PDB file of C-alpha atoms in Angstrom:
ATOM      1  CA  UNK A  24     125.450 101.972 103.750  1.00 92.00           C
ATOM      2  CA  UNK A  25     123.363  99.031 105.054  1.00 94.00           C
ATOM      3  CA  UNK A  26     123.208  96.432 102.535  1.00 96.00           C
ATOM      4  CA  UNK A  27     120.696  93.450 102.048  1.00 97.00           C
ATOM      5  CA  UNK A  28     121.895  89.972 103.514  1.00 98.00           C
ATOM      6  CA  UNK A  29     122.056  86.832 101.216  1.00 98.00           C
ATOM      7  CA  UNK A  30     120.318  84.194 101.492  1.00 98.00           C
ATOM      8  CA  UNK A  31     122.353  80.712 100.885  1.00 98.00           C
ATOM      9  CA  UNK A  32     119.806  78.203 102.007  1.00 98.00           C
ATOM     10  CA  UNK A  33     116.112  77.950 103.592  1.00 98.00           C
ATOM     11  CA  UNK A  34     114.290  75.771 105.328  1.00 98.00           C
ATOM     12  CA  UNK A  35     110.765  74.807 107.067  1.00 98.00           C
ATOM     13  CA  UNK A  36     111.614  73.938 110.732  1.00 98.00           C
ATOM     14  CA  UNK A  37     107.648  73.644 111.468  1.00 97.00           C
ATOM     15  CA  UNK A  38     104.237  74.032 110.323  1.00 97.00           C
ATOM     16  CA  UNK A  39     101.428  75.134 112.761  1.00 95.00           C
ATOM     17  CA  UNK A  40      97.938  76.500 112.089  1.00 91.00           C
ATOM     18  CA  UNK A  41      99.000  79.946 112.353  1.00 92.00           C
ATOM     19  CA  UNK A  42     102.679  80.174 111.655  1.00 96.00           C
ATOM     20  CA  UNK A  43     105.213  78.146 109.508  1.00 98.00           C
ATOM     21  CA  UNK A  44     108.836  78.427 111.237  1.00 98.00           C
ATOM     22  CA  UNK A  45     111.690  78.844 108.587  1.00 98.00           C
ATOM     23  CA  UNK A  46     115.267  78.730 109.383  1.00 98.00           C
ATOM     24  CA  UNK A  47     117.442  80.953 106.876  1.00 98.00           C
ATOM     25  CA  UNK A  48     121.609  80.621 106.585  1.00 98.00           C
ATOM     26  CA  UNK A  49     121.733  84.125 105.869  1.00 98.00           C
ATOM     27  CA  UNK A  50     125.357  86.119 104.632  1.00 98.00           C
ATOM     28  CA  UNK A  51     126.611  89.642 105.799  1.00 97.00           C
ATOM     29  CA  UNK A  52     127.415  91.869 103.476  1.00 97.00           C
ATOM     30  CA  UNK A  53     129.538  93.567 106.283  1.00 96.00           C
ATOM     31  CA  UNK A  54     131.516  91.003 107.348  1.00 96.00           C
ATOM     32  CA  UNK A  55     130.762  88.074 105.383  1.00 97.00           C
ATOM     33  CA  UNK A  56     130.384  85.462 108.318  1.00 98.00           C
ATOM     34  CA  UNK A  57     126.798  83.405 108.120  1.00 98.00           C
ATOM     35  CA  UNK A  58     124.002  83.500 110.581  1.00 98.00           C
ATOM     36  CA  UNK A  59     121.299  81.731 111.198  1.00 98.00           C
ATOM     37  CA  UNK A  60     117.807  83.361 111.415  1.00 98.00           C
ATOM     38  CA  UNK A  61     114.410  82.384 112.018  1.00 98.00           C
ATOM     39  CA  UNK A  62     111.300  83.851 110.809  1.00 98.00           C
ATOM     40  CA  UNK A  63     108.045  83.292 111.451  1.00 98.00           C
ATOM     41  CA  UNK A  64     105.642  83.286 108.592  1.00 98.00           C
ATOM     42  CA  UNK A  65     102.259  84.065 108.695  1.00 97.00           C
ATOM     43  CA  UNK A  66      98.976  85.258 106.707  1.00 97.00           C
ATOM     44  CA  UNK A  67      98.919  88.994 107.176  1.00 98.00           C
ATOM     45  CA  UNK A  68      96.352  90.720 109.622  1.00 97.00           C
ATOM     46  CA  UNK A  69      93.724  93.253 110.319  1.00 98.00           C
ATOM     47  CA  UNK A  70      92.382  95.561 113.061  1.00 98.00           C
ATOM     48  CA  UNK A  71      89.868  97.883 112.577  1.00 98.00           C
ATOM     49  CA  UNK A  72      88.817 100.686 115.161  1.00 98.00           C
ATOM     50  CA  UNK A  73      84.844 100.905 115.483  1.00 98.00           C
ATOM     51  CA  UNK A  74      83.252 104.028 116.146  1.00 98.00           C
ATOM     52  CA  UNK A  75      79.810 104.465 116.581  1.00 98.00           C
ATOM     53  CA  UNK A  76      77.338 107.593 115.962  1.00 98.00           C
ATOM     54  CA  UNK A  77      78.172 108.715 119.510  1.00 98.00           C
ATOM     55  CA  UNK A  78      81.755 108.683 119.107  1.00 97.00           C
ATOM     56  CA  UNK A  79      82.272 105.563 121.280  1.00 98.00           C
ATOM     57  CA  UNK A  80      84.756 102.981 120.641  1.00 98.00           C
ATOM     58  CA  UNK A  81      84.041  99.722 120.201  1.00 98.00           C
ATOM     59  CA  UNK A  82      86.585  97.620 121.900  1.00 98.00           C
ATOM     60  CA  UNK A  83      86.960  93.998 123.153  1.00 98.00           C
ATOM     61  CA  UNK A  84      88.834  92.242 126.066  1.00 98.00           C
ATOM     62  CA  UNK A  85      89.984  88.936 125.649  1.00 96.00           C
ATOM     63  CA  UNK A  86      92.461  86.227 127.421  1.00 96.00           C
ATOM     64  CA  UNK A  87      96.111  86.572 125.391  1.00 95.00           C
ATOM     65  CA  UNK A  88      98.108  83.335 125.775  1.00 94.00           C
ATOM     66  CA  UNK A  89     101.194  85.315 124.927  1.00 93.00           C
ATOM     67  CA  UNK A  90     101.013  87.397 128.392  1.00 94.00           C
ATOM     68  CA  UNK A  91      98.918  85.259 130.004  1.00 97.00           C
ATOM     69  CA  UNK A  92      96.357  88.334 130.811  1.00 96.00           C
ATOM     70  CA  UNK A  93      93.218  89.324 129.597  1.00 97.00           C
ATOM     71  CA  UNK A  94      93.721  93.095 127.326  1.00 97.00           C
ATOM     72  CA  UNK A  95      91.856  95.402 125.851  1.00 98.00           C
ATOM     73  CA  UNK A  96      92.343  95.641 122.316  1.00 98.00           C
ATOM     74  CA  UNK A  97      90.392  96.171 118.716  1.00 98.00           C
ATOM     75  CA  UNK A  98      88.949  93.750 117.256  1.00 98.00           C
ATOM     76  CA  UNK A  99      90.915  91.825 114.381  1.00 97.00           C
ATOM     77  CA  UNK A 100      92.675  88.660 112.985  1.00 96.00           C
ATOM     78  CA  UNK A 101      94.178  86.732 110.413  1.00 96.00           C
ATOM     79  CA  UNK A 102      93.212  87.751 106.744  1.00 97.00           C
ATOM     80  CA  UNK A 103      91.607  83.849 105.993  1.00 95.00           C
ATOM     81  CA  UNK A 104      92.074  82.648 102.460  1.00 91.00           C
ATOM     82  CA  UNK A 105      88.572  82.665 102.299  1.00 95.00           C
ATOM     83  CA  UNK A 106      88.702  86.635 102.326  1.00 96.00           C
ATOM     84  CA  UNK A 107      88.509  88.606  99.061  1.00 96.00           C
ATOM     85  CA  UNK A 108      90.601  91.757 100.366  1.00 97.00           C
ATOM     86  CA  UNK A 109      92.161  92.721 104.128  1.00 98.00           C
ATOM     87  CA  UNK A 110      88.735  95.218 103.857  1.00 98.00           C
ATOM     88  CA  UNK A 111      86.762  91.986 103.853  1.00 97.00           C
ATOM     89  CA  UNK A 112      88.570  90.672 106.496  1.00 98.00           C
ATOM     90  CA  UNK A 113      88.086  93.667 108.669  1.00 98.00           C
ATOM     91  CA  UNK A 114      83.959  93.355 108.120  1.00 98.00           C
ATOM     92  CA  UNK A 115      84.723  90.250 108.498  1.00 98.00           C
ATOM     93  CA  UNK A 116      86.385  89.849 112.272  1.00 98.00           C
ATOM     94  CA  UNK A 117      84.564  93.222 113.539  1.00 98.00           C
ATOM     95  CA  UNK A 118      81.151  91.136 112.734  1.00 98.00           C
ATOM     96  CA  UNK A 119      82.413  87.557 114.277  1.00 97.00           C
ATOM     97  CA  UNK A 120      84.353  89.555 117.538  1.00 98.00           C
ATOM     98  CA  UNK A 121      81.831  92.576 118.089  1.00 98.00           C
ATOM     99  CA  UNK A 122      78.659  91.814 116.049  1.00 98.00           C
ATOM    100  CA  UNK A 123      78.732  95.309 114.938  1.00 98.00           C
ATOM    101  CA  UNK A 124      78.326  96.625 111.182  1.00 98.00           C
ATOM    102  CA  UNK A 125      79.092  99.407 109.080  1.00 98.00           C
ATOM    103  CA  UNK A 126      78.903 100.587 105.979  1.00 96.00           C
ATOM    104  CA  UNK A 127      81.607 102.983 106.205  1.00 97.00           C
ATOM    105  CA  UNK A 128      85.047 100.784 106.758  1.00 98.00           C
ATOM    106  CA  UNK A 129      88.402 102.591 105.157  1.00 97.00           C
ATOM    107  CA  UNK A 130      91.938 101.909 105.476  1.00 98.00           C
ATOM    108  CA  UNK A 131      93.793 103.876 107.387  1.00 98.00           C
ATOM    109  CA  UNK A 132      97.031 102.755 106.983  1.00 98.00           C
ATOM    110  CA  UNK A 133      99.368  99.120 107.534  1.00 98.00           C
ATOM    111  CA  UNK A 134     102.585  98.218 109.537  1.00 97.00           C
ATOM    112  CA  UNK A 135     104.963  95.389 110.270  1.00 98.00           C
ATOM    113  CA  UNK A 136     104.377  94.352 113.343  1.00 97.00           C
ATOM    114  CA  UNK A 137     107.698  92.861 114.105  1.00 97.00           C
ATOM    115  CA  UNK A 138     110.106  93.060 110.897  1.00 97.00           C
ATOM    116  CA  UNK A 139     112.968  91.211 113.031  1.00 96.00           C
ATOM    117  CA  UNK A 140     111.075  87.885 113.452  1.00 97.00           C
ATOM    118  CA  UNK A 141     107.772  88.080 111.296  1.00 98.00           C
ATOM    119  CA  UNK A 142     107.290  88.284 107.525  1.00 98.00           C
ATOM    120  CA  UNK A 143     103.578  89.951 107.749  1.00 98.00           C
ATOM    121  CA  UNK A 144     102.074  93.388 107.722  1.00 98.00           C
ATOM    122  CA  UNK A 145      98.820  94.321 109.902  1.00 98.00           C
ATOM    123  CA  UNK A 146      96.267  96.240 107.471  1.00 98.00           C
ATOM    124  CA  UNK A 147      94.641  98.841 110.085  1.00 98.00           C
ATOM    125  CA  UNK A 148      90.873 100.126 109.272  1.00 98.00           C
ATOM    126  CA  UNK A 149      88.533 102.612 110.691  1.00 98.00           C
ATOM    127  CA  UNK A 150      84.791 101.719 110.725  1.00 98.00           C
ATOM    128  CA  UNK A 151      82.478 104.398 111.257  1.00 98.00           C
ATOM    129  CA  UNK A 152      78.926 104.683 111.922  1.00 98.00           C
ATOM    130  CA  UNK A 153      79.040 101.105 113.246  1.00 98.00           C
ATOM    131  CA  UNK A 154      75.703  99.310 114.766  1.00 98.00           C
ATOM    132  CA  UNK A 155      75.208  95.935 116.998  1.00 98.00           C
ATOM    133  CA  UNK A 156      73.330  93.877 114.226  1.00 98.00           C
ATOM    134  CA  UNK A 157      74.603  89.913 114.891  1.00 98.00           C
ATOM    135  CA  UNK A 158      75.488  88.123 117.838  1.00 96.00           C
ATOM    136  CA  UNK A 159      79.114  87.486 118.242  1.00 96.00           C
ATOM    137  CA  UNK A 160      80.622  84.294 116.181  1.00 94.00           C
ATOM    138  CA  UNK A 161      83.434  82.799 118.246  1.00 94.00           C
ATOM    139  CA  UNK A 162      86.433  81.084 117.458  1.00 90.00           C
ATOM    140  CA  UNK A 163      87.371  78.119 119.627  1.00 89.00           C
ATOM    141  CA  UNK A 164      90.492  79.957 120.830  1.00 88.00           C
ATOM    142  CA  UNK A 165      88.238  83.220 121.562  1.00 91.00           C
ATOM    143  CA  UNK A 166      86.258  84.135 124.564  1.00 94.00           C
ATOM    144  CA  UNK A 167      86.018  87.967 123.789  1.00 96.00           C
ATOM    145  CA  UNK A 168      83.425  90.205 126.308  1.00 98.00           C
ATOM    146  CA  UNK A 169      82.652  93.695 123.811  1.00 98.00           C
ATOM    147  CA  UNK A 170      83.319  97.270 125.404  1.00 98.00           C
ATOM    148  CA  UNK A 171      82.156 100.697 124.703  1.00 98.00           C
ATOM    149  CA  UNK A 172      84.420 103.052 125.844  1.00 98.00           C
ATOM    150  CA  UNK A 173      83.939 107.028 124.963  1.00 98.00           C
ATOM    151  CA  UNK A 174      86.346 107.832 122.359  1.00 97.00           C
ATOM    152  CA  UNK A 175      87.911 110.848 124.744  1.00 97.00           C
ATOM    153  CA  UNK A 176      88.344 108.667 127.428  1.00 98.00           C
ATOM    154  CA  UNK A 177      91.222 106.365 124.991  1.00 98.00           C
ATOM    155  CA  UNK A 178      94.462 108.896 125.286  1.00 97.00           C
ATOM    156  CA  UNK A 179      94.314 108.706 128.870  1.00 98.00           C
ATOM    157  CA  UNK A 180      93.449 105.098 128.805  1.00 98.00           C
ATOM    158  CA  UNK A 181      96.961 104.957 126.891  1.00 98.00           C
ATOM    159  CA  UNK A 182      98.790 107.084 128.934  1.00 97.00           C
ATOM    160  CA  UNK A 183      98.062 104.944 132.241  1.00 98.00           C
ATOM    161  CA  UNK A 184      98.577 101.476 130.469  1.00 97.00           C
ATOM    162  CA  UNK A 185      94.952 100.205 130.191  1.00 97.00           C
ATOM    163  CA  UNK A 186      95.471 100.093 126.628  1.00 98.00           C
ATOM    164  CA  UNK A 187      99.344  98.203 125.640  1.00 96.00           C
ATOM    165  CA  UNK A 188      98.960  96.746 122.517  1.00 97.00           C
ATOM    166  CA  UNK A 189     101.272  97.319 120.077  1.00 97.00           C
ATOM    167  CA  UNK A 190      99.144  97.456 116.806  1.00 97.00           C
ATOM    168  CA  UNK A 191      96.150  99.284 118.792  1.00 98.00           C
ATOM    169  CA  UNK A 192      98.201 101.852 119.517  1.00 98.00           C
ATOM    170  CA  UNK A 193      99.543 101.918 116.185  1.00 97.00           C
ATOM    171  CA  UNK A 194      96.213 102.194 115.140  1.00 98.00           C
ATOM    172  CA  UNK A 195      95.172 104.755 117.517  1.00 98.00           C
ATOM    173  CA  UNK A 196      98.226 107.274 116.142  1.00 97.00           C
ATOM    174  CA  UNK A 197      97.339 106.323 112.516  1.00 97.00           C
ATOM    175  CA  UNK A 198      93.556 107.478 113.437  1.00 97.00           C
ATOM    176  CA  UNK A 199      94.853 110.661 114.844  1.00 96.00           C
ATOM    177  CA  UNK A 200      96.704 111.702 111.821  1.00 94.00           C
ATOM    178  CA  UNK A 201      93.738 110.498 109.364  1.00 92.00           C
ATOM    179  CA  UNK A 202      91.622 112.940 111.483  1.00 86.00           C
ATOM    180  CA  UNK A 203      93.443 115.958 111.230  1.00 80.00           C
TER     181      UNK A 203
END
């Protein structure tokens, strides 16, 4: 039986905008030697799938430092601590990414994105009904060009790798089951 780990001391290693970097001495229950771990600790996150009346998806394509390529994701972010709720949020970064609205905006489910090194969970929402009402509101780190793309078209488009992000597809397969 897999047993938790004990924790025997903690520390900050850095603090960044995004992410605080701990470093935990951490026990086996198994064998009893210590390890050290690190864990990156962050706000949780949201990403919300846009559809509008015609059953298109609204998407964006951005630059992502991590691969050094531009992808094509859903829109989403950090949950600020100026939010009320991860729902907020969701309005929230589907309005500054997209410009697009809507009234309808429901969870559909949450994940961690990566238990092993991250301490979060991703909050995924489905906005329905949505309509271009603002101009986009970019962060500085953000230079984000907004897609339609005909909801049909998006298995394929994840079969041939157009679409590789982890939490979008996540939230593609979490839309499928809410659907049926």
């Amino acid at each position: 039986m897999v047993r938790p780990w004990k924790k025997k001391s903690s520390e900050y290693v850095c603090r960044y905008p995004v992410f605080d970097l701990r470093s935990d001495l951490m026990e086996s229950p198994r064998t009893g030697d210590d390890l050290q771990v690190f864990v990156l600790e962050t706000r949780d996150w949201v990403i919300v799938i846009p559809i509008t009346p015609q059953g298109e998806i609204v998407m964006v394509r951005q630059y992502r430092f991590g691969m050094e390529e531009v992808t094509l994701e859903i829109p989403g972010g950090l949950i600020d601590r100026a939010d009320l709720s991860p729902i907020d949020a969701a309005r929230r970064e589907l309005k500054e990414e997209t410009g697009y609205h809507s009234d309808k905006v429901r969870c559909i489910g949450s994940c961690h994105p990566n238990p092993a090194i991250l301490n979060n969970t991703c909050h995924i929402f489905c906005a329905e009904n949505v309509e271009l009402k603002y101009p986009q509101n970019l962060d500085a780190g953000e230079d984000i060009q907004v897609v339609l793309i005909p909801g049909d078209k998006i298995p394929s488009m994840i079969q041939n790798g157009t679409i590789r992000h982890a939490l979008v597809l996540n939230a593609f397969y979490l839309l499928d089951l809410d659907l049926k």
